[in-house]
Amino acid sequence: MSSPRVLVLNGPNLGRLGTREPEVYGHETIEDLAARCRAVADELGLVADVRQTDDEATLVGWLHEAVDTRSHVVLNPAAFTHYSYAVRDACAQVTSAGLTLVEVHLSNPATRETFRHTSVVAGVSTGTVAGFGLGSYDLALRAVAARAR
Ligand code: DQA
C-alpha cells in the first residue's frame, strides 16, 4: 500500500516566519518549518507536501485538491482562521470526504486578543493543536498518521 499523503497548508503572513514577531512565532523560517514537517512525516510513514500562500482563493483550491487526491491536511489558516467562511466551507469538504484535517497554530490564540478566540474552522476540523510552536505541526502529523493506520 502506498504511503498516506498529507498537505501541510499555511495561510497569510506565515511566509514571513523568522522575522515576523519572533517573540510570538519564534525564529524559524517557513523553510525550517517545511524541512521539519517533511522529516517528521517521513519518520511517520507519510508523504508531506508543505505549502504557503497569502491568497484565500489559492488556499481554497488546495483544499479542493486534497479532496480530489485523497490527501489528509494539516492546516494553519493563520488570520483566515478567524473569519473566512470560504476556507471553512472548503475544510468541511475535506472532513466530509472522510479525510483527517488538523487545524494547527504556532501560538495559542486562546491566550491572545479576543478576535483570535474564534475559529470558524474548528467546527469542521478533526481536531486542533495550538501553542507549541513548530511542535504543533509534529503533533498534528502524529494525529494524521495514527488515524491513517
Ligand atoms: C496563527 C494565529 C493567528 O491568530 C494569526 O493570525 C496567525 C498565526 C498561529 O500560528 O499562531 O497568522 O495561526
PDB file of C-alpha atoms and ligand atoms in Angstrom:
ATOM      1  CA  MET A   1       0.000   0.000   0.000  1.00  0.00           C
ATOM      2  CA  SER A   2       1.319   3.487  -0.820  1.00  0.00           C
ATOM      3  CA  SER A   3       2.163   5.981   1.951  1.00  0.00           C
ATOM      4  CA  PRO A   4      -0.682   8.274   3.006  1.00  0.00           C
ATOM      5  CA  ARG A   5      -0.306  11.792   1.645  1.00  0.00           C
ATOM      6  CA  VAL A   6      -0.671  14.936   3.724  1.00  0.00           C
ATOM      7  CA  LEU A   7      -0.845  18.524   2.536  1.00  0.00           C
ATOM      8  CA  VAL A   8       0.623  20.899   5.141  1.00  0.00           C
ATOM      9  CA  LEU A   9      -1.010  24.201   4.231  1.00  0.00           C
ATOM     10  CA  ASN A  10      -0.069  27.587   5.653  1.00  0.00           C
ATOM     11  CA  GLY A  11      -2.030  30.804   5.264  1.00  0.00           C
ATOM     12  CA  PRO A  12      -1.215  34.512   5.121  1.00  0.00           C
ATOM     13  CA  ASN A  13       1.913  36.033   6.655  1.00  0.00           C
ATOM     14  CA  LEU A  14       3.408  32.651   7.535  1.00  0.00           C
ATOM     15  CA  GLY A  15       5.898  33.150   4.708  1.00  0.00           C
ATOM     16  CA  ARG A  16       7.353  35.876   6.965  1.00  0.00           C
ATOM     17  CA  LEU A  17       8.223  33.465   9.793  1.00  0.00           C
ATOM     18  CA  GLY A  18      11.655  34.127  11.250  1.00  0.00           C
ATOM     19  CA  THR A  19      11.300  37.907  11.045  1.00  0.00           C
ATOM     20  CA  ARG A  20       7.577  38.267  11.869  1.00  0.00           C
ATOM     21  CA  GLU A  21       7.049  38.969  15.590  1.00  0.00           C
ATOM     22  CA  PRO A  22       9.663  36.396  16.648  1.00  0.00           C
ATOM     23  CA  GLU A  23       8.612  36.813  20.292  1.00  0.00           C
ATOM     24  CA  VAL A  24       5.251  35.274  19.282  1.00  0.00           C
ATOM     25  CA  TYR A  25       6.121  32.987  16.361  1.00  0.00           C
ATOM     26  CA  GLY A  26       9.763  32.058  17.001  1.00  0.00           C
ATOM     27  CA  HIS A  27      12.905  32.426  14.908  1.00  0.00           C
ATOM     28  CA  GLU A  28      12.424  29.522  12.493  1.00  0.00           C
ATOM     29  CA  THR A  29      11.575  30.335   8.881  1.00  0.00           C
ATOM     30  CA  ILE A  30       8.924  28.742   6.658  1.00  0.00           C
ATOM     31  CA  GLU A  31      11.757  26.740   5.066  1.00  0.00           C
ATOM     32  CA  ASP A  32      12.727  25.405   8.527  1.00  0.00           C
ATOM     33  CA  LEU A  33       9.070  24.539   9.136  1.00  0.00           C
ATOM     34  CA  ALA A  34       8.820  22.741   5.775  1.00  0.00           C
ATOM     35  CA  ALA A  35      12.033  20.753   6.325  1.00  0.00           C
ATOM     36  CA  ARG A  36      10.923  19.708   9.815  1.00  0.00           C
ATOM     37  CA  CYS A  37       7.462  18.650   8.607  1.00  0.00           C
ATOM     38  CA  ARG A  38       8.952  16.589   5.787  1.00  0.00           C
ATOM     39  CA  ALA A  39      11.373  14.867   8.208  1.00  0.00           C
ATOM     40  CA  VAL A  40       8.667  14.117  10.800  1.00  0.00           C
ATOM     41  CA  ALA A  41       6.278  12.906   8.095  1.00  0.00           C
ATOM     42  CA  ASP A  42       8.975  10.632   6.710  1.00  0.00           C
ATOM     43  CA  GLU A  43       9.548   9.082  10.173  1.00  0.00           C
ATOM     44  CA  LEU A  44       5.800   8.501  10.456  1.00  0.00           C
ATOM     45  CA  GLY A  45       5.486   6.910   7.011  1.00  0.00           C
ATOM     46  CA  LEU A  46       3.626   9.873   5.488  1.00  0.00           C
ATOM     47  CA  VAL A  47       4.457  11.879   2.372  1.00  0.00           C
ATOM     48  CA  ALA A  48       4.158  15.604   3.139  1.00  0.00           C
ATOM     49  CA  ASP A  49       3.773  18.451   0.675  1.00  0.00           C
ATOM     50  CA  VAL A  50       4.291  21.765   2.522  1.00  0.00           C
ATOM     51  CA  ARG A  51       2.914  24.996   1.015  1.00  0.00           C
ATOM     52  CA  GLN A  52       2.235  28.609   1.992  1.00  0.00           C
ATOM     53  CA  THR A  53       0.040  31.283   0.427  1.00  0.00           C
ATOM     54  CA  ASP A  54      -1.239  34.729   1.304  1.00  0.00           C
ATOM     55  CA  ASP A  55      -4.173  34.201  -1.066  1.00  0.00           C
ATOM     56  CA  GLU A  56      -7.567  32.877   0.070  1.00  0.00           C
ATOM     57  CA  ALA A  57      -8.562  31.513  -3.361  1.00  0.00           C
ATOM     58  CA  THR A  58      -5.306  29.570  -3.638  1.00  0.00           C
ATOM     59  CA  LEU A  59      -5.837  28.058  -0.191  1.00  0.00           C
ATOM     60  CA  VAL A  60      -9.413  27.055  -1.087  1.00  0.00           C
ATOM     61  CA  GLY A  61      -8.094  25.467  -4.304  1.00  0.00           C
ATOM     62  CA  TRP A  62      -5.504  23.439  -2.352  1.00  0.00           C
ATOM     63  CA  LEU A  63      -8.239  22.160  -0.006  1.00  0.00           C
ATOM     64  CA  HIS A  64     -10.266  21.052  -3.054  1.00  0.00           C
ATOM     65  CA  GLU A  65      -7.108  19.332  -4.330  1.00  0.00           C
ATOM     66  CA  ALA A  66      -6.822  17.469  -1.001  1.00  0.00           C
ATOM     67  CA  VAL A  67     -10.331  16.058  -1.528  1.00  0.00           C
ATOM     68  CA  ASP A  68      -9.647  15.121  -5.166  1.00  0.00           C
ATOM     69  CA  THR A  69      -6.286  13.435  -4.403  1.00  0.00           C
ATOM     70  CA  ARG A  70      -7.424  11.819  -1.098  1.00  0.00           C
ATOM     71  CA  SER A  71      -4.770  13.705   0.889  1.00  0.00           C
ATOM     72  CA  HIS A  72      -5.055  14.438   4.596  1.00  0.00           C
ATOM     73  CA  VAL A  73      -4.483  18.044   5.684  1.00  0.00           C
ATOM     74  CA  VAL A  74      -2.557  19.866   8.393  1.00  0.00           C
ATOM     75  CA  LEU A  75      -3.764  23.455   8.115  1.00  0.00           C
ATOM     76  CA  ASN A  76      -2.552  26.651   9.705  1.00  0.00           C
ATOM     77  CA  PRO A  77      -5.189  29.041   8.330  1.00  0.00           C
ATOM     78  CA  ALA A  78      -3.431  31.998  10.064  1.00  0.00           C
ATOM     79  CA  ALA A  79      -5.735  35.052  10.106  1.00  0.00           C
ATOM     80  CA  PHE A  80      -8.282  33.224   7.875  1.00  0.00           C
ATOM     81  CA  THR A  81      -8.977  31.109  10.977  1.00  0.00           C
ATOM     82  CA  HIS A  82     -10.979  33.907  12.480  1.00  0.00           C
ATOM     83  CA  TYR A  83     -13.241  34.999   9.622  1.00  0.00           C
ATOM     84  CA  SER A  84     -13.000  33.030   6.374  1.00  0.00           C
ATOM     85  CA  TYR A  85     -16.211  31.113   5.722  1.00  0.00           C
ATOM     86  CA  ALA A  86     -14.776  30.212   2.296  1.00  0.00           C
ATOM     87  CA  VAL A  87     -11.868  28.381   3.948  1.00  0.00           C
ATOM     88  CA  ARG A  88     -14.270  26.838   6.460  1.00  0.00           C
ATOM     89  CA  ASP A  89     -16.556  25.503   3.726  1.00  0.00           C
ATOM     90  CA  ALA A  90     -13.560  24.038   1.882  1.00  0.00           C
ATOM     91  CA  CYS A  91     -12.351  22.367   5.122  1.00  0.00           C
ATOM     92  CA  ALA A  92     -15.828  20.876   5.600  1.00  0.00           C
ATOM     93  CA  GLN A  93     -15.461  19.108   2.235  1.00  0.00           C
ATOM     94  CA  VAL A  94     -12.175  17.532   3.395  1.00  0.00           C
ATOM     95  CA  THR A  95     -13.560  16.070   6.628  1.00  0.00           C
ATOM     96  CA  SER A  96     -16.864  15.142   5.000  1.00  0.00           C
ATOM     97  CA  ALA A  97     -14.835  13.068   2.487  1.00  0.00           C
ATOM     98  CA  GLY A  98     -13.501  11.011   5.440  1.00  0.00           C
ATOM     99  CA  LEU A  99     -10.048  12.626   5.398  1.00  0.00           C
ATOM    100  CA  THR A 100      -8.304  13.939   8.524  1.00  0.00           C
ATOM    101  CA  LEU A 101      -7.866  17.710   8.818  1.00  0.00           C
ATOM    102  CA  VAL A 102      -5.929  19.058  11.802  1.00  0.00           C
ATOM    103  CA  GLU A 103      -6.049  22.816  12.468  1.00  0.00           C
ATOM    104  CA  VAL A 104      -2.694  23.998  13.834  1.00  0.00           C
ATOM    105  CA  HIS A 105      -1.357  27.207  15.320  1.00  0.00           C
ATOM    106  CA  LEU A 106       2.150  28.111  16.414  1.00  0.00           C
ATOM    107  CA  SER A 107       0.845  30.377  19.170  1.00  0.00           C
ATOM    108  CA  ASN A 108      -2.143  29.696  21.412  1.00  0.00           C
ATOM    109  CA  PRO A 109      -4.837  32.034  20.054  1.00  0.00           C
ATOM    110  CA  ALA A 110      -6.971  31.474  23.183  1.00  0.00           C
ATOM    111  CA  THR A 111      -4.405  33.407  25.249  1.00  0.00           C
ATOM    112  CA  ARG A 112      -4.232  36.343  22.817  1.00  0.00           C
ATOM    113  CA  GLU A 113      -6.534  39.132  21.553  1.00  0.00           C
ATOM    114  CA  THR A 114     -10.273  38.452  21.723  1.00  0.00           C
ATOM    115  CA  PHE A 115     -10.704  38.352  17.918  1.00  0.00           C
ATOM    116  CA  ARG A 116      -8.352  35.338  17.878  1.00  0.00           C
ATOM    117  CA  HIS A 117     -10.569  33.360  20.274  1.00  0.00           C
ATOM    118  CA  THR A 118     -12.983  32.492  17.461  1.00  0.00           C
ATOM    119  CA  SER A 119     -12.052  29.838  14.913  1.00  0.00           C
ATOM    120  CA  VAL A 120     -14.573  29.376  12.110  1.00  0.00           C
ATOM    121  CA  VAL A 121     -12.534  26.343  11.008  1.00  0.00           C
ATOM    122  CA  ALA A 122     -12.504  24.396  14.305  1.00  0.00           C
ATOM    123  CA  GLY A 123     -16.065  23.124  13.921  1.00  0.00           C
ATOM    124  CA  VAL A 124     -15.267  21.332  10.650  1.00  0.00           C
ATOM    125  CA  SER A 125     -11.799  20.090  11.645  1.00  0.00           C
ATOM    126  CA  THR A 126     -10.962  16.666  13.021  1.00  0.00           C
ATOM    127  CA  GLY A 127      -9.074  18.406  15.832  1.00  0.00           C
ATOM    128  CA  THR A 128      -6.887  21.353  16.748  1.00  0.00           C
ATOM    129  CA  VAL A 129      -3.307  21.696  18.080  1.00  0.00           C
ATOM    130  CA  ALA A 130      -2.143  25.136  19.221  1.00  0.00           C
ATOM    131  CA  GLY A 131       0.557  26.737  21.311  1.00  0.00           C
ATOM    132  CA  PHE A 132       3.592  24.500  20.762  1.00  0.00           C
ATOM    133  CA  GLY A 133       5.462  26.417  18.066  1.00  0.00           C
ATOM    134  CA  LEU A 134       6.711  24.098  15.329  1.00  0.00           C
ATOM    135  CA  GLY A 135       5.863  21.268  17.727  1.00  0.00           C
ATOM    136  CA  SER A 136       2.186  21.886  16.911  1.00  0.00           C
ATOM    137  CA  TYR A 137       2.895  20.550  13.411  1.00  0.00           C
ATOM    138  CA  ASP A 138       4.715  17.472  14.807  1.00  0.00           C
ATOM    139  CA  LEU A 139       1.704  16.635  16.967  1.00  0.00           C
ATOM    140  CA  ALA A 140      -0.710  17.219  14.092  1.00  0.00           C
ATOM    141  CA  LEU A 141       1.289  14.918  11.796  1.00  0.00           C
ATOM    142  CA  ARG A 142       1.286  12.260  14.543  1.00  0.00           C
ATOM    143  CA  ALA A 143      -2.501  12.514  14.736  1.00  0.00           C
ATOM    144  CA  VAL A 144      -2.792  12.158  10.960  1.00  0.00           C
ATOM    145  CA  ALA A 145      -0.505   9.092  10.966  1.00  0.00           C
ATOM    146  CA  ALA A 146      -2.387   7.452  13.844  1.00  0.00           C
ATOM    147  CA  ARG A 147      -5.736   7.897  12.068  1.00  0.00           C
ATOM    148  CA  ALA A 148      -4.363   6.796   8.670  1.00  0.00           C
ATOM    149  CA  ARG A 149      -3.238   3.443  10.124  1.00  0.00           C
TER     150      ARG A 149
HETATM  151  C1  DQA B   1      -1.591  31.798  13.926  1.00  0.00           C
HETATM  152  C2  DQA B   1      -2.506  32.569  14.885  1.00  0.00           C
HETATM  153  C3  DQA B   1      -3.405  33.511  14.122  1.00  0.00           C
HETATM  154  O1  DQA B   1      -4.232  34.238  15.035  1.00  0.00           O
HETATM  155  C4  DQA B   1      -2.584  34.520  13.335  1.00  0.00           C
HETATM  156  O2  DQA B   1      -3.429  35.341  12.551  1.00  0.00           O
HETATM  157  C5  DQA B   1      -1.521  33.889  12.506  1.00  0.00           C
HETATM  158  C6  DQA B   1      -0.785  32.750  13.044  1.00  0.00           C
HETATM  159  C7  DQA B   1      -0.572  30.914  14.669  1.00  0.00           C
HETATM  160  O3  DQA B   1       0.003  30.034  14.029  1.00  0.00           O
HETATM  161  O4  DQA B   1      -0.339  31.086  15.865  1.00  0.00           O
HETATM  162  O5  DQA B   1      -1.183  34.377  11.436  1.00  0.00           O
HETATM  163  O6  DQA B   1      -2.385  30.965  13.096  1.00  0.00           O
END
